[in-house]
mmCIF file with all atom_site columns, C-alpha atoms in Angstrom:
data_model
loop_
_atom_site.group_PDB
_atom_site.id
_atom_site.type_symbol
_atom_site.label_atom_id
_atom_site.label_alt_id
_atom_site.label_comp_id
_atom_site.label_asym_id
_atom_site.label_entity_id
_atom_site.label_seq_id
_atom_site.pdbx_PDB_ins_code
_atom_site.Cartn_x
_atom_site.Cartn_y
_atom_site.Cartn_z
_atom_site.occupancy
_atom_site.B_iso_or_equiv
_atom_site.pdbx_formal_charge
_atom_site.auth_seq_id
_atom_site.auth_comp_id
_atom_site.auth_asym_id
_atom_site.auth_atom_id
_atom_site.pdbx_PDB_model_num
ATOM 1  C CA . MET L 1 1  ? 31.871  -164.057 5.334  1.00 0.00 ? 1  MET L CA 1
ATOM 2  C CA . SER L 1 2  ? 29.566  -163.033 2.498  1.00 0.00 ? 2  SER L CA 1
ATOM 3  C CA . ALA L 1 3  ? 27.988  -159.633 2.171  1.00 0.00 ? 3  ALA L CA 1
ATOM 4  C CA . LEU L 1 4  ? 24.727  -161.113 0.994  1.00 0.00 ? 4  LEU L CA 1
ATOM 5  C CA . PRO L 1 5  ? 23.125  -161.529 4.449  1.00 0.00 ? 5  PRO L CA 1
ATOM 6  C CA . ILE L 1 6  ? 24.125  -157.964 5.291  1.00 0.00 ? 6  ILE L CA 1
ATOM 7  C CA . LEU L 1 7  ? 22.683  -156.606 2.045  1.00 0.00 ? 7  LEU L CA 1
ATOM 8  C CA . ALA L 1 8  ? 19.442  -158.787 2.590  1.00 0.00 ? 8  ALA L CA 1
ATOM 9  C CA . GLY L 1 9  ? 19.022  -157.363 6.069  1.00 0.00 ? 9  GLY L CA 1
ATOM 10 C CA . ALA L 1 10 ? 19.409  -153.769 4.620  1.00 0.00 ? 10 ALA L CA 1
ATOM 11 C CA . ILE L 1 11 ? 16.680  -154.545 2.059  1.00 0.00 ? 11 ILE L CA 1
ATOM 12 C CA . MET L 1 12 ? 14.520  -155.924 4.742  1.00 0.00 ? 12 MET L CA 1
ATOM 13 C CA . MET L 1 13 ? 15.200  -152.842 6.864  1.00 0.00 ? 13 MET L CA 1
ATOM 14 C CA . GLY L 1 14 ? 14.135  -150.667 3.944  1.00 0.00 ? 14 GLY L CA 1
ATOM 15 C CA . TYR L 1 15 ? 10.989  -152.592 3.299  1.00 0.00 ? 15 TYR L CA 1
ATOM 16 C CA . ALA L 1 16 ? 9.960   -152.373 7.096  1.00 0.00 ? 16 ALA L CA 1
ATOM 17 C CA . THR L 1 17 ? 10.764  -148.605 7.249  1.00 0.00 ? 17 THR L CA 1
ATOM 18 C CA . ALA L 1 18 ? 8.591   -147.981 4.206  1.00 0.00 ? 18 ALA L CA 1
ATOM 19 C CA . ALA L 1 19 ? 5.796   -149.976 5.924  1.00 0.00 ? 19 ALA L CA 1
ATOM 20 C CA . LEU L 1 20 ? 5.992   -147.927 9.051  1.00 0.00 ? 20 LEU L CA 1
ATOM 21 C CA . LEU L 1 21 ? 5.997   -144.658 7.128  1.00 0.00 ? 21 LEU L CA 1
ATOM 22 C CA . PHE L 1 22 ? 2.867   -145.780 5.106  1.00 0.00 ? 22 PHE L CA 1
ATOM 23 C CA . LEU L 1 23 ? 1.201   -146.884 8.462  1.00 0.00 ? 23 LEU L CA 1
ATOM 24 C CA . ARG L 1 24 ? 1.977   -143.323 9.944  1.00 0.00 ? 24 ARG L CA 1
ATOM 25 C CA . LEU L 1 25 ? 0.671   -141.658 6.987  1.00 0.00 ? 25 LEU L CA 1
ATOM 26 C CA . TRP L 1 26 ? -2.588  -143.847 7.132  1.00 0.00 ? 26 TRP L CA 1
ATOM 27 C CA . ARG L 1 27 ? -3.078  -142.730 10.747 1.00 0.00 ? 27 ARG L CA 1
ATOM 28 C CA . ARG L 1 28 ? -2.578  -139.247 9.932  1.00 0.00 ? 28 ARG L CA 1
ATOM 29 C CA . VAL L 1 29 ? -4.771  -139.213 6.649  1.00 0.00 ? 29 VAL L CA 1
ATOM 30 C CA . ASN L 1 30 ? -7.077  -142.185 7.248  1.00 0.00 ? 30 ASN L CA 1
ATOM 31 C CA . ASP L 1 31 ? -6.904  -143.307 3.594  1.00 0.00 ? 31 ASP L CA 1
ATOM 32 C CA . ARG L 1 32 ? -6.981  -147.168 3.334  1.00 0.00 ? 32 ARG L CA 1
ATOM 33 C CA . LEU L 1 33 ? -4.670  -146.934 0.311  1.00 0.00 ? 33 LEU L CA 1
ATOM 34 C CA . PHE L 1 34 ? -1.833  -146.226 2.683  1.00 0.00 ? 34 PHE L CA 1
ATOM 35 C CA . LEU L 1 35 ? -2.819  -149.126 4.897  1.00 0.00 ? 35 LEU L CA 1
ATOM 36 C CA . PHE L 1 36 ? -2.714  -151.524 1.995  1.00 0.00 ? 36 PHE L CA 1
ATOM 37 C CA . PHE L 1 37 ? 0.674   -150.075 0.942  1.00 0.00 ? 37 PHE L CA 1
ATOM 38 C CA . ALA L 1 38 ? 1.863   -150.611 4.499  1.00 0.00 ? 38 ALA L CA 1
ATOM 39 C CA . GLY L 1 39 ? 0.711   -154.208 4.529  1.00 0.00 ? 39 GLY L CA 1
ATOM 40 C CA . ALA L 1 40 ? 2.249   -154.911 1.155  1.00 0.00 ? 40 ALA L CA 1
ATOM 41 C CA . PHE L 1 41 ? 5.727   -153.538 2.214  1.00 0.00 ? 41 PHE L CA 1
ATOM 42 C CA . ALA L 1 42 ? 5.431   -155.479 5.403  1.00 0.00 ? 42 ALA L CA 1
ATOM 43 C CA . LEU L 1 43 ? 4.931   -158.659 3.416  1.00 0.00 ? 43 LEU L CA 1
ATOM 44 C CA . MET L 1 44 ? 8.031   -157.840 1.430  1.00 0.00 ? 44 MET L CA 1
ATOM 45 C CA . ALA L 1 45 ? 9.967   -157.411 4.526  1.00 0.00 ? 45 ALA L CA 1
ATOM 46 C CA . VAL L 1 46 ? 8.839   -160.860 5.831  1.00 0.00 ? 46 VAL L CA 1
ATOM 47 C CA . GLN L 1 47 ? 9.666   -162.384 2.513  1.00 0.00 ? 47 GLN L CA 1
ATOM 48 C CA . GLN L 1 48 ? 13.106  -160.832 2.552  1.00 0.00 ? 48 GLN L CA 1
ATOM 49 C CA . ALA L 1 49 ? 13.533  -161.984 6.031  1.00 0.00 ? 49 ALA L CA 1
ATOM 50 C CA . VAL L 1 50 ? 12.578  -165.610 5.193  1.00 0.00 ? 50 VAL L CA 1
ATOM 51 C CA . LEU L 1 51 ? 15.124  -165.688 2.368  1.00 0.00 ? 51 LEU L CA 1
ATOM 52 C CA . ALA L 1 52 ? 17.888  -164.186 4.411  1.00 0.00 ? 52 ALA L CA 1
ATOM 53 C CA . TRP L 1 53 ? 17.438  -166.199 7.626  1.00 0.00 ? 53 TRP L CA 1
ATOM 54 C CA . ALA L 1 54 ? 16.119  -169.750 6.415  1.00 0.00 ? 54 ALA L CA 1
ATOM 55 C CA . ASP L 1 55 ? 18.742  -171.842 4.855  1.00 0.00 ? 55 ASP L CA 1
ATOM 56 C CA . ILE L 1 56 ? 16.617  -172.803 1.972  1.00 0.00 ? 56 ILE L CA 1
ATOM 57 C CA . PRO L 1 57 ? 18.264  -174.325 -0.994 1.00 0.00 ? 57 PRO L CA 1
ATOM 58 C CA . HIS L 1 58 ? 17.756  -172.346 -4.241 1.00 0.00 ? 58 HIS L CA 1
ATOM 59 C CA . GLU L 1 59 ? 15.784  -175.175 -5.899 1.00 0.00 ? 59 GLU L CA 1
ATOM 60 C CA . GLU L 1 60 ? 13.222  -175.022 -2.949 1.00 0.00 ? 60 GLU L CA 1
ATOM 61 C CA . ARG L 1 61 ? 12.847  -171.290 -2.732 1.00 0.00 ? 61 ARG L CA 1
ATOM 62 C CA . SER L 1 62 ? 9.862   -170.811 -5.199 1.00 0.00 ? 62 SER L CA 1
ATOM 63 C CA . TRP L 1 63 ? 7.120   -170.911 -2.517 1.00 0.00 ? 63 TRP L CA 1
ATOM 64 C CA . VAL L 1 64 ? 8.779   -167.966 -0.789 1.00 0.00 ? 64 VAL L CA 1
ATOM 65 C CA . TYR L 1 65 ? 7.907   -165.840 -3.664 1.00 0.00 ? 65 TYR L CA 1
ATOM 66 C CA . LEU L 1 66 ? 4.340   -166.250 -3.133 1.00 0.00 ? 66 LEU L CA 1
ATOM 67 C CA . ILE L 1 67 ? 4.617   -163.832 -0.269 1.00 0.00 ? 67 ILE L CA 1
ATOM 68 C CA . ARG L 1 68 ? 5.872   -161.198 -2.773 1.00 0.00 ? 68 ARG L CA 1
ATOM 69 C CA . LEU L 1 69 ? 3.104   -162.102 -5.135 1.00 0.00 ? 69 LEU L CA 1
ATOM 70 C CA . ALA L 1 70 ? 0.683   -161.558 -2.257 1.00 0.00 ? 70 ALA L CA 1
ATOM 71 C CA . ALA L 1 71 ? 2.245   -158.139 -1.672 1.00 0.00 ? 71 ALA L CA 1
ATOM 72 C CA . PHE L 1 72 ? 2.034   -157.074 -5.316 1.00 0.00 ? 72 PHE L CA 1
ATOM 73 C CA . SER L 1 73 ? -1.548  -158.245 -5.502 1.00 0.00 ? 73 SER L CA 1
ATOM 74 C CA . LEU L 1 74 ? -2.272  -156.209 -2.409 1.00 0.00 ? 74 LEU L CA 1
ATOM 75 C CA . ILE L 1 75 ? -0.819  -153.014 -4.068 1.00 0.00 ? 75 ILE L CA 1
ATOM 76 C CA . ILE L 1 76 ? -2.860  -153.781 -7.307 1.00 0.00 ? 76 ILE L CA 1
ATOM 77 C CA . LEU L 1 77 ? -6.068  -154.169 -5.220 1.00 0.00 ? 77 LEU L CA 1
ATOM 78 C CA . ALA L 1 78 ? -5.323  -150.919 -3.489 1.00 0.00 ? 78 ALA L CA 1
ATOM 79 C CA . ILE L 1 79 ? -4.995  -148.972 -6.634 1.00 0.00 ? 79 ILE L CA 1
ATOM 80 C CA . LEU L 1 80 ? -8.108  -150.481 -8.218 1.00 0.00 ? 80 LEU L CA 1
ATOM 81 C CA . LEU L 1 81 ? -10.146 -149.699 -5.033 1.00 0.00 ? 81 LEU L CA 1
ATOM 82 C CA . LYS L 1 82 ? -8.738  -146.156 -4.885 1.00 0.00 ? 82 LYS L CA 1
ATOM 83 C CA . ASN L 1 83 ? -9.720  -145.722 -8.634 1.00 0.00 ? 83 ASN L CA 1
ATOM 84 C CA . THR L 1 84 ? -13.153 -146.923 -8.249 1.00 0.00 ? 84 THR L CA 1
ATOM 85 C CA . GLU L 1 85 ? -13.704 -144.919 -4.999 1.00 0.00 ? 85 GLU L CA 1
ATOM 86 C CA . SER L 1 86 ? -12.701 -141.721 -6.774 1.00 0.00 ? 86 SER L CA 1
ATOM 87 C CA . ARG L 1 87 ? -15.120 -142.512 -9.687 1.00 0.00 ? 87 ARG L CA 1
ATOM 88 C CA . ARG L 1 88 ? -17.888 -142.953 -7.292 1.00 0.00 ? 88 ARG L CA 1
ATOM 89 C CA . ASP L 1 89 ? -17.119 -139.868 -5.450 1.00 0.00 ? 89 ASP L CA 1
ATOM 90 C CA . GLY L 1 90 ? -17.069 -137.864 -8.952 1.00 0.00 ? 90 GLY L CA 1
ATOM 91 C CA . GLU L 1 91 ? -20.491 -139.088 -9.928 1.00 0.00 ? 91 GLU L CA 1
#
């Protein structure tokens, strides 16, 4: 038995834990930056789960990385919105 599925599950659990922590922080602070980060980490957990559980050949896995692209796009959007929001508040 290979250790790769176990390692993939541990990585997925780490992403899911980070998503839950950001979600809890969002509920406490009510800042949408944390909500975006929670969504991004949840998407990364889903992406890792698809890679671990679906028996997809290496040549056909490229579409799965679009989920990771969406997660990083969500993080970039959250940072941009936070920066424009803070500039509007400062004026």
